[in-house]
Amino acid sequence: MLGLTTLTPMAAQPEEAEPEKPVEKRAVANPEELAPPSPVSLSESLPSVTDPQRAQELLHLDLRTAMGLVLEDTPSLKKITSRIRQAEYRVQEAFTAAYPTLDFSAQYSRVQPPISLPGGPIISPADNYQFTLTLRQAIFDFGRMKWNVLASKLSKRVIQEEYRAELNRLVMLVAQRYIEALLAQEQVSIAQDDLEAQLANLRTSQLLFKQGVAARFDVLRNSAAASQAQQILIEAETAESIAKARLLSLLNEPLDRRLQLDALPIRPPNAEMHLSDSKLKALEARPDLRSIRWAVEQAKAQIEVAETGNNPRLDLTNTTVNRNATGFSPETQNTTAVVLSIPLYDGGLTHWQKEQAVESVHQLTHDLEQAERDAVLQIDEVFHQLSDRWRAIAVAEDNVTQAEEALRVAVLRYENGISTNVELLESQAARARARFELARARGNYLLSRWSWWQATAGEYPTEVPMPEEIRERLDAEGLPDGDDAFSGEETNQKLGPLLPDREAPVLPIRGLPTRESVDGDLSPADNPEPK
């Protein structure tokens, strides 16, 4: 029986212990000293965004011009354009299977000892060289090149539809930000008018208080209402600056550049449109659905590509060899051969690749089915949203009319001493809210108009940059109108006046004095007027 013995080292005697050697600390190198970081260059478009001189210039835009400027110089479109070129290079790569190939190789070898017959000549000398030139030409590859080329072309078609989808997304994004900027601009104008009215009330109440006609409570309440109107104006101006900065960011302009936007006309919806026809046209024309359809076809082509893995090949080869003459081998030798290659067993590689391609087809088919359902639902929702928001505009207009009449009555009651200024302030606030809601209703309706255009993939509202191949195909296939949900009737309604370049006029309220008719001897605490 074997036993395990643990060996313990013996402690060194004091006189036998070696003196400790000082440990030298190794200096740790600074990575920045070994490889100093190179400065990362800024993008080429950044100087135009940060140019202070450019920010002072006034930029006058309408919606179509803004769309054209954005689509002309957008990184996302340039990226997809590069992907289209890359896909074209894959197509050319697939065609190279039919082209001949030419290879050259050089070899030097040394053999020790040299090989020779007993008492005879040397068969293989010590130093040997060999140059080989090989030409290969595919005669027939039994479908390999055909299906690879088809799969590459279908992949390129998928990217082309993605380009159109990106175009539609950018058009919708520009319209959305343009309308948001117009709406914010309209709200600033309304807030300015409301502030002017509140300041007029404040000045009147202060004048009446000095004359002993009004109570101090009226002055305090009007001062609070003016302060609240001033706060609303500040918030509206901030929202306007943010909305315009979002639009200027798309245009690659300085975010604080002065911007003047044209108003947008409002057209009523078309009551005679057949929704089912629009759904069918949209299902055929929408680029996101077309992209998935072509992806399904590309996946089917990949099944055929996988199946060709076990197909035979027929090639023609020509080999020319030049070497030093040895033994029975001549100095120059040329060999031409026809080679038939037949794969017998690859361990199941081709089978499982095919099964993966089949499952990819199933997945993309389900994606297409779900996308078509979502598209039909989106078109239906946007269509009903158009009708609802058009009716909302009519309701908002009625509310503005009623608020104007209520304000007129409140002014008359206040002038004749029938009511206090509380009723007048409430009427003015209701009028401002009604005007805000009317502007918001018009903006929402215009947003729905562009949502309808995106849902139905209609004709482009402006000239768009597009590869020639895509443009020719769209000219041949045609696109839906995109405006079939709207009638040709012109209305006087618009969203967004031009950017105001002067102070908003005082509201024409009868019986109230204007700013110029009141002596401004008020204390700073009682004067909420902004600087």
Coordinates of C-alpha atoms in Angstrom, one line a residue:
M1 CA 0.0 0.0 0.0
L2 CA 1.4 3.4 -1.0
G3 CA 1.3 6.3 1.3
L4 CA 1.4 9.9 0.5
T5 CA 4.0 12.0 2.3
T6 CA 3.9 15.7 2.4
L7 CA 7.2 17.4 2.1
T8 CA 7.7 20.7 3.9
P9 CA 10.6 22.9 3.1
M10 CA 13.1 23.4 5.9
A11 CA 13.5 26.9 7.2
A12 CA 16.7 28.5 6.3
Q13 CA 19.1 29.2 9.1
P14 CA 19.8 32.8 9.9
E15 CA 23.3 32.7 8.8
E16 CA 22.3 31.0 5.6
A17 CA 19.6 33.5 4.6
E18 CA 20.3 35.5 1.6
P19 CA 20.0 39.3 1.8
E20 CA 16.9 40.8 0.2
K21 CA 17.5 42.5 -3.1
P22 CA 15.9 45.9 -3.6
V23 CA 13.0 45.7 -6.0
E24 CA 13.2 48.2 -8.8
K25 CA 9.9 49.8 -9.6
R26 CA 9.2 49.8 -13.3
A27 CA 7.8 53.0 -14.7
V28 CA 4.4 52.6 -16.2
A29 CA 4.3 54.3 -19.6
N30 CA 1.5 56.7 -20.3
P31 CA -0.6 55.4 -23.2
E32 CA -1.0 58.9 -24.6
E33 CA 2.8 59.3 -24.8
L34 CA 3.2 56.0 -26.6
A35 CA 0.3 56.7 -29.0
P36 CA -0.9 60.3 -28.8
P37 CA -4.6 60.5 -29.8
S38 CA -5.0 62.0 -33.2
P39 CA -7.6 64.8 -33.4
V40 CA -10.9 63.7 -34.9
S41 CA -11.9 66.1 -37.8
L42 CA -15.3 67.6 -37.7
S43 CA -17.8 66.9 -40.5
E44 CA -17.8 69.2 -43.5
S45 CA -21.3 70.5 -42.9
L46 CA -20.6 71.7 -39.3
P47 CA -18.9 75.1 -40.3
S48 CA -22.1 76.2 -42.1
V49 CA -24.2 75.4 -39.0
T50 CA -21.9 77.4 -36.7
D51 CA -21.3 80.4 -39.0
P52 CA -22.4 83.6 -37.1
Q53 CA -22.7 85.7 -40.2
R54 CA -25.0 83.2 -41.8
A55 CA -27.2 83.1 -38.8
Q56 CA -28.0 86.8 -39.2
E57 CA -29.4 86.4 -42.7
L58 CA -33.2 86.1 -43.1
L59 CA -34.3 82.8 -44.6
H60 CA -37.7 82.9 -46.4
L61 CA -39.2 79.5 -47.1
D62 CA -42.3 77.8 -48.3
L63 CA -43.0 74.1 -47.7
R64 CA -42.0 72.8 -51.1
T65 CA -38.7 74.8 -51.1
A66 CA -37.9 73.4 -47.6
M67 CA -38.5 69.8 -48.8
G68 CA -36.3 70.3 -51.8
L69 CA -33.4 71.7 -49.7
V70 CA -33.6 68.9 -47.2
L71 CA -33.8 66.1 -49.8
E72 CA -30.9 67.7 -51.7
D73 CA -28.4 67.4 -48.9
T74 CA -29.3 64.7 -46.4
P75 CA -26.8 62.2 -45.0
S76 CA -29.3 59.4 -44.7
L77 CA -30.1 59.6 -48.4
K78 CA -26.4 59.7 -49.3
K79 CA -25.9 56.6 -47.2
I80 CA -28.6 54.6 -48.9
T81 CA -27.2 55.8 -52.3
S82 CA -23.9 54.3 -51.3
R83 CA -25.6 51.1 -50.3
I84 CA -27.2 51.0 -53.8
R85 CA -23.8 51.3 -55.4
Q86 CA -22.5 48.6 -53.1
A87 CA -25.3 46.3 -54.2
E88 CA -24.5 46.9 -57.8
Y89 CA -20.9 45.9 -57.1
R90 CA -22.2 42.7 -55.6
V91 CA -24.1 42.0 -58.9
Q92 CA -20.9 42.6 -60.9
E93 CA -19.1 40.3 -58.4
A94 CA -21.6 37.5 -59.1
F95 CA -20.9 37.9 -62.9
T96 CA -17.2 37.2 -62.3
A97 CA -17.9 33.5 -62.0
A98 CA -18.2 33.4 -65.9
Y99 CA -14.9 35.2 -66.4
P100 CA -11.6 33.5 -66.9
T101 CA -8.9 33.6 -64.2
L102 CA -5.2 33.7 -64.7
D103 CA -2.7 32.8 -61.9
F104 CA 1.1 32.9 -61.8
S105 CA 3.4 31.2 -59.3
A106 CA 7.2 30.9 -58.9
Q107 CA 9.0 28.3 -56.8
Y108 CA 12.6 27.7 -55.8
S109 CA 13.8 24.6 -54.0
R110 CA 17.1 23.1 -53.0
V111 CA 17.7 19.4 -52.6
Q112 CA 20.5 17.9 -50.6
P113 CA 22.0 15.6 -51.8
P114 CA 21.2 15.8 -55.5
I115 CA 19.4 12.8 -56.9
S116 CA 21.2 10.8 -59.6
L117 CA 21.5 7.3 -61.1
P118 CA 24.4 5.2 -59.9
G119 CA 27.2 6.1 -62.1
G120 CA 24.8 8.1 -64.4
P121 CA 23.5 11.6 -64.9
I122 CA 21.9 13.7 -62.2
I123 CA 18.1 13.4 -62.2
S124 CA 17.4 16.2 -59.7
P125 CA 20.0 18.8 -59.2
A126 CA 20.5 20.6 -55.9
D127 CA 19.0 24.0 -57.1
N128 CA 15.6 23.9 -58.8
Y129 CA 13.2 26.6 -60.0
Q130 CA 9.7 26.4 -61.5
F131 CA 7.4 29.1 -63.0
T132 CA 3.7 28.1 -63.5
L133 CA 1.0 30.0 -65.5
T134 CA -2.6 28.7 -65.0
L135 CA -5.6 29.8 -67.0
R136 CA -9.1 28.6 -65.8
Q137 CA -12.4 29.1 -67.6
A138 CA -15.8 27.9 -66.4
I139 CA -17.7 26.1 -69.1
F140 CA -20.9 25.3 -67.2
D141 CA -21.6 25.7 -63.5
F142 CA -25.1 24.2 -63.5
G143 CA -27.0 27.3 -62.2
R144 CA -24.5 28.7 -59.7
M145 CA -23.9 32.0 -61.4
K146 CA -27.5 32.4 -62.5
W147 CA -29.0 32.3 -59.1
N148 CA -26.2 34.3 -57.5
V149 CA -26.7 37.1 -60.0
L150 CA -30.5 37.0 -59.5
A151 CA -30.2 37.1 -55.7
S152 CA -27.8 40.1 -55.9
K153 CA -30.1 42.0 -58.3
L154 CA -33.1 41.4 -56.0
S155 CA -31.0 42.5 -53.0
K156 CA -30.3 45.7 -54.9
R157 CA -34.0 46.2 -55.6
V158 CA -34.7 45.9 -51.9
I159 CA -32.3 48.7 -51.2
Q160 CA -33.8 50.9 -53.9
E161 CA -37.2 50.5 -52.3
E162 CA -35.6 51.5 -48.9
Y163 CA -34.4 54.6 -50.7
R164 CA -37.9 55.5 -51.6
A165 CA -39.1 54.8 -48.1
E166 CA -36.4 57.1 -46.7
L167 CA -37.6 59.8 -49.2
N168 CA -41.1 59.5 -48.0
R169 CA -40.0 59.6 -44.3
L170 CA -38.0 62.8 -44.9
V171 CA -40.9 64.5 -46.8
M172 CA -43.2 63.7 -43.9
L173 CA -40.7 64.9 -41.4
V174 CA -40.1 68.2 -43.1
A175 CA -43.9 68.7 -43.4
Q176 CA -44.4 67.9 -39.8
R177 CA -41.7 70.3 -38.5
Y178 CA -42.8 73.0 -40.9
I179 CA -46.4 72.8 -39.7
E180 CA -45.2 72.7 -36.0
A181 CA -43.1 75.9 -36.7
L182 CA -46.1 77.6 -38.3
L183 CA -48.3 76.6 -35.4
A184 CA -45.8 77.9 -32.8
Q185 CA -45.6 81.1 -34.8
E186 CA -49.4 81.5 -34.8
Q187 CA -49.5 80.9 -31.1
V188 CA -46.9 83.6 -30.5
S189 CA -49.1 86.0 -32.5
I190 CA -52.2 85.1 -30.4
A191 CA -50.3 85.4 -27.2
Q192 CA -49.0 88.9 -28.2
D193 CA -52.6 90.0 -29.0
D194 CA -53.8 88.7 -25.6
L195 CA -51.0 90.5 -23.8
E196 CA -51.8 93.8 -25.5
A197 CA -55.4 93.4 -24.4
Q198 CA -54.5 92.6 -20.8
L199 CA -52.1 95.6 -20.7
A200 CA -54.9 97.8 -22.0
N201 CA -57.2 96.5 -19.3
L202 CA -54.5 97.2 -16.7
R203 CA -53.9 100.8 -17.8
T204 CA -57.6 101.4 -17.9
S205 CA -58.2 100.1 -14.4
Q206 CA -55.2 102.1 -13.0
L207 CA -56.7 105.3 -14.6
L208 CA -60.1 104.6 -13.2
F209 CA -58.6 103.9 -9.7
K210 CA -56.8 107.2 -9.8
Q211 CA -60.2 108.8 -10.6
G212 CA -61.8 107.0 -7.7
V213 CA -64.2 105.0 -10.0
A214 CA -62.6 101.5 -9.7
A215 CA -61.5 99.6 -6.7
R216 CA -57.9 98.6 -5.9
F217 CA -59.0 95.0 -6.3
D218 CA -59.6 95.6 -10.0
V219 CA -56.1 96.9 -10.5
L220 CA -54.5 93.9 -8.7
R221 CA -56.6 91.4 -10.7
N222 CA -55.8 93.0 -14.0
S223 CA -52.1 93.1 -13.0
A224 CA -52.2 89.4 -12.3
A225 CA -53.9 88.7 -15.6
A226 CA -51.3 90.7 -17.5
S227 CA -48.5 88.8 -15.7
Q228 CA -50.1 85.5 -16.7
A229 CA -50.5 86.6 -20.3
Q230 CA -46.9 87.7 -20.3
Q231 CA -45.8 84.2 -19.1
I232 CA -47.9 82.6 -21.8
L233 CA -46.2 84.7 -24.4
I234 CA -42.7 83.8 -23.0
E235 CA -43.6 80.1 -23.2
A236 CA -45.0 80.5 -26.7
E237 CA -41.8 82.3 -27.9
T238 CA -39.7 79.5 -26.4
A239 CA -41.8 76.9 -28.2
E240 CA -41.5 78.9 -31.4
S241 CA -37.7 79.0 -31.1
I242 CA -37.5 75.2 -30.5
A243 CA -39.8 74.4 -33.4
K244 CA -37.9 76.6 -35.8
A245 CA -34.6 75.2 -34.6
R246 CA -35.9 71.7 -35.3
L247 CA -36.7 72.7 -38.9
L248 CA -33.4 74.5 -39.4
S249 CA -31.6 71.4 -38.2
L250 CA -33.1 69.5 -41.1
L251 CA -32.0 72.3 -43.5
N252 CA -28.4 72.2 -42.2
E253 CA -28.7 75.8 -41.2
P254 CA -27.7 77.6 -37.9
L255 CA -30.3 76.9 -35.3
D256 CA -30.7 80.6 -34.4
R257 CA -31.1 81.8 -38.0
R258 CA -34.0 84.2 -38.6
L259 CA -36.7 82.3 -40.4
Q260 CA -39.8 83.5 -42.3
L261 CA -42.4 80.8 -43.3
D262 CA -45.2 81.1 -45.8
A263 CA -48.7 80.2 -44.8
L264 CA -50.2 76.9 -45.8
P265 CA -53.7 76.7 -47.5
I266 CA -56.3 74.3 -46.1
R267 CA -58.4 72.2 -48.5
P268 CA -61.5 70.3 -47.4
P269 CA -61.6 66.5 -47.6
N270 CA -63.1 64.8 -50.6
A271 CA -66.4 63.3 -49.7
E272 CA -66.6 61.3 -53.0
M273 CA -63.4 59.3 -52.6
H274 CA -63.6 55.5 -52.5
L275 CA -61.5 54.3 -49.6
S276 CA -61.2 50.8 -50.9
D277 CA -59.5 52.0 -54.1
S278 CA -57.0 54.0 -52.2
K279 CA -56.1 51.0 -50.1
L280 CA -55.4 48.8 -53.1
K281 CA -53.3 51.5 -54.7
A282 CA -51.3 52.0 -51.5
L283 CA -50.7 48.3 -51.1
E284 CA -49.2 48.3 -54.5
A285 CA -47.2 51.5 -54.3
R286 CA -45.9 51.8 -50.7
P287 CA -42.2 51.4 -50.7
D288 CA -42.0 49.8 -47.3
L289 CA -44.3 47.0 -48.6
R290 CA -42.5 46.7 -51.9
S291 CA -39.2 46.4 -50.0
I292 CA -40.5 43.4 -48.1
R293 CA -42.0 41.8 -51.3
W294 CA -38.6 42.0 -53.0
A295 CA -36.9 40.7 -49.9
V296 CA -39.2 37.6 -50.1
E297 CA -38.1 37.1 -53.7
Q298 CA -34.5 37.5 -52.8
A299 CA -34.8 34.9 -50.1
K300 CA -36.4 32.5 -52.6
A301 CA -33.4 33.0 -54.8
Q302 CA -31.1 32.2 -51.9
I303 CA -32.8 28.8 -51.7
E304 CA -31.8 28.1 -55.3
V305 CA -28.3 29.4 -54.5
A306 CA -28.1 26.9 -51.6
E307 CA -29.3 24.0 -53.7
T308 CA -26.5 24.6 -56.3
G309 CA -23.9 23.8 -53.7
N310 CA -24.1 20.1 -54.7
N311 CA -24.3 20.7 -58.5
P312 CA -21.3 19.6 -60.6
R313 CA -18.9 22.0 -62.4
L314 CA -17.3 21.8 -65.8
D315 CA -14.1 23.8 -66.2
L316 CA -11.4 24.3 -68.8
T317 CA -7.8 24.7 -67.5
N318 CA -4.5 25.4 -69.2
T319 CA -1.2 25.2 -67.3
T320 CA 2.2 26.2 -68.7
V321 CA 5.2 25.3 -66.6
N322 CA 8.8 26.5 -67.2
R323 CA 11.6 24.9 -65.0
N324 CA 15.1 23.7 -65.1
A325 CA 15.3 20.4 -67.1
T326 CA 15.5 17.5 -64.7
G327 CA 15.5 13.8 -65.5
F328 CA 12.7 13.0 -67.8
S329 CA 10.9 16.4 -67.4
P330 CA 11.3 18.9 -70.2
E331 CA 12.1 22.5 -69.6
T332 CA 8.8 23.9 -70.8
Q333 CA 5.5 22.0 -70.5
N334 CA 1.9 22.9 -71.5
T335 CA -1.1 21.0 -70.2
T336 CA -4.8 21.6 -71.3
A337 CA -7.6 19.8 -69.5
V338 CA -11.3 19.7 -69.2
V339 CA -12.3 19.1 -65.6
L340 CA -15.7 17.8 -64.4
S341 CA -16.1 18.1 -60.7
I342 CA -19.0 16.3 -59.0
P343 CA -19.6 16.8 -55.3
L344 CA -20.5 13.4 -53.7
Y345 CA -21.1 14.3 -50.0
D346 CA -20.5 17.5 -48.1
G347 CA -21.7 16.4 -44.7
G348 CA -25.1 17.9 -45.0
L349 CA -23.8 21.5 -45.4
T350 CA -25.9 22.3 -48.5
H351 CA -29.1 20.7 -47.0
W352 CA -29.0 22.8 -43.9
Q353 CA -28.1 26.0 -45.8
K354 CA -31.2 25.4 -47.9
E355 CA -33.4 24.8 -44.8
Q356 CA -32.2 28.1 -43.4
A357 CA -33.1 29.9 -46.6
V358 CA -36.6 28.3 -46.5
E359 CA -37.2 29.6 -43.0
S360 CA -36.1 33.1 -44.1
V361 CA -38.7 33.0 -46.8
H362 CA -41.4 32.0 -44.2
Q363 CA -40.3 34.8 -41.8
L364 CA -40.4 37.5 -44.5
T365 CA -43.7 36.3 -45.8
H366 CA -45.2 36.7 -42.3
D367 CA -43.6 40.1 -42.0
L368 CA -45.2 41.1 -45.3
E369 CA -48.6 39.9 -44.2
Q370 CA -48.4 41.9 -40.9
A371 CA -47.1 45.0 -42.7
E372 CA -50.0 44.8 -45.2
R373 CA -52.5 44.6 -42.3
D374 CA -50.9 47.5 -40.5
A375 CA -50.9 49.6 -43.8
V376 CA -54.7 48.9 -44.3
L377 CA -55.4 49.9 -40.7
Q378 CA -53.2 53.1 -41.0
I379 CA -55.0 54.2 -44.2
D380 CA -58.4 53.7 -42.6
E381 CA -57.3 55.6 -39.4
V382 CA -55.8 58.5 -41.3
F383 CA -58.9 58.8 -43.6
H384 CA -61.3 59.0 -40.6
Q385 CA -58.8 61.3 -38.8
L386 CA -59.0 63.7 -41.7
S387 CA -62.8 63.9 -41.5
D388 CA -62.8 64.3 -37.7
R389 CA -60.1 67.1 -37.8
W390 CA -61.9 68.9 -40.5
R391 CA -65.1 69.0 -38.4
A392 CA -62.9 70.0 -35.4
I393 CA -61.9 73.1 -37.4
A394 CA -65.5 74.1 -37.9
V395 CA -66.2 73.6 -34.2
A396 CA -63.2 75.7 -33.3
E397 CA -64.3 78.5 -35.6
D398 CA -67.7 78.5 -34.0
N399 CA -66.0 78.7 -30.6
V400 CA -63.9 81.7 -31.7
T401 CA -67.1 83.4 -33.0
Q402 CA -68.9 82.8 -29.7
A403 CA -65.9 83.9 -27.7
E404 CA -65.7 87.1 -29.7
E405 CA -69.3 87.8 -29.1
A406 CA -69.0 87.0 -25.4
L407 CA -66.1 89.4 -25.1
R408 CA -68.1 92.1 -26.8
V409 CA -70.9 91.7 -24.4
A410 CA -68.6 91.6 -21.4
V411 CA -67.0 94.9 -22.4
L412 CA -70.4 96.5 -22.7
R413 CA -71.5 95.2 -19.3
Y414 CA -68.3 96.4 -17.7
E415 CA -68.6 99.8 -19.3
N416 CA -72.1 100.3 -18.0
G417 CA -71.2 99.1 -14.5
I418 CA -73.4 95.9 -14.7
S419 CA -70.5 93.5 -14.1
T420 CA -67.0 93.5 -12.6
N421 CA -63.8 93.1 -14.5
V422 CA -63.8 89.4 -13.5
E423 CA -66.3 88.7 -16.3
L424 CA -64.2 90.7 -18.7
L425 CA -61.0 88.9 -17.8
E426 CA -62.7 85.5 -18.1
S427 CA -64.1 86.5 -21.5
Q428 CA -60.6 87.6 -22.8
A429 CA -59.0 84.3 -21.5
A430 CA -61.8 82.3 -23.2
R431 CA -61.2 84.2 -26.5
A432 CA -57.4 83.5 -26.3
R433 CA -58.1 79.8 -25.6
A434 CA -60.5 79.6 -28.5
R435 CA -58.0 81.1 -30.9
F436 CA -55.3 78.7 -29.6
E437 CA -57.6 75.8 -30.2
L438 CA -58.5 77.0 -33.7
A439 CA -54.8 77.2 -34.7
R440 CA -54.1 73.8 -33.2
A441 CA -57.1 72.3 -35.1
R442 CA -55.8 73.7 -38.4
G443 CA -52.3 72.4 -37.7
N444 CA -53.6 68.9 -36.8
Y445 CA -55.6 68.8 -40.0
L446 CA -52.5 69.7 -42.1
L447 CA -50.5 67.0 -40.3
S448 CA -53.3 64.5 -41.2
R449 CA -53.1 65.7 -44.8
W450 CA -49.4 64.7 -44.9
S451 CA -50.0 61.5 -43.0
W452 CA -52.5 60.6 -45.7
W453 CA -49.9 61.3 -48.3
Q454 CA -47.3 59.0 -46.5
A455 CA -49.9 56.3 -45.9
T456 CA -50.9 56.1 -49.6
A457 CA -47.4 56.8 -51.0
G458 CA -48.6 59.5 -53.4
E459 CA -46.7 61.6 -55.9
Y460 CA -43.9 63.6 -54.6
P461 CA -44.8 67.2 -53.8
T462 CA -41.5 68.6 -55.0
E463 CA -38.5 67.6 -57.2
V464 CA -36.6 64.9 -55.3
P465 CA -33.1 63.5 -55.9
M466 CA -33.3 60.0 -57.2
P467 CA -31.1 57.5 -59.0
E468 CA -31.9 57.4 -62.7
E469 CA -32.9 53.7 -62.6
I470 CA -35.5 54.3 -59.9
R471 CA -36.8 57.4 -61.6
E472 CA -37.3 55.6 -64.9
R473 CA -39.1 52.7 -63.2
L474 CA -41.4 55.1 -61.3
D475 CA -42.2 57.0 -64.5
A476 CA -43.2 53.7 -66.1
E477 CA -45.2 52.3 -63.2
G478 CA -46.7 55.6 -62.0
L479 CA -47.6 56.6 -58.4
P480 CA -51.0 57.3 -56.8
D481 CA -52.1 60.9 -56.7
G482 CA -51.7 61.3 -53.0
D483 CA -54.2 64.2 -52.9
D484 CA -57.3 62.1 -53.8
A485 CA -58.6 62.6 -50.3
F486 CA -59.0 66.3 -50.8
S487 CA -61.3 68.3 -53.0
G488 CA -60.2 70.9 -55.4
E489 CA -62.2 73.6 -53.7
E490 CA -60.2 76.5 -52.4
T491 CA -60.9 78.0 -49.0
N492 CA -59.8 81.2 -47.3
Q493 CA -58.4 79.3 -44.3
K494 CA -54.7 79.2 -43.8
L495 CA -52.3 78.3 -41.0
G496 CA -49.5 80.7 -40.2
P497 CA -49.2 84.3 -41.1
L498 CA -45.8 85.7 -42.0
L499 CA -43.4 86.3 -39.2
P500 CA -44.5 89.5 -37.5
D501 CA -42.0 92.3 -37.8
R502 CA -43.8 94.8 -35.6
E503 CA -45.7 94.7 -32.3
A504 CA -49.2 93.2 -32.4
P505 CA -51.9 95.9 -32.5
V506 CA -54.1 96.5 -29.5
L507 CA -57.4 94.7 -29.6
P508 CA -60.2 97.0 -30.7
I509 CA -62.2 96.9 -27.5
R510 CA -64.7 99.8 -27.4
G511 CA -64.5 102.1 -24.4
L512 CA -60.9 101.2 -23.4
P513 CA -58.2 103.8 -23.8
T514 CA -55.1 103.1 -25.9
R515 CA -51.6 102.9 -24.6
E516 CA -50.7 106.4 -25.9
S517 CA -53.6 108.0 -24.1
V518 CA -52.5 107.0 -20.6
D519 CA -49.7 108.7 -18.7
G520 CA -47.2 106.1 -17.8
D521 CA -46.5 107.1 -14.2
L522 CA -46.8 103.6 -12.8
S523 CA -44.4 101.9 -10.4
P524 CA -42.3 99.0 -11.7
A525 CA -44.2 96.6 -9.5
D526 CA -47.5 97.5 -11.2
N527 CA -46.2 97.5 -14.7
P528 CA -45.8 93.9 -16.1
E529 CA -45.0 95.0 -19.6
P530 CA -41.9 93.2 -20.9
K531 CA -38.8 95.2 -21.9

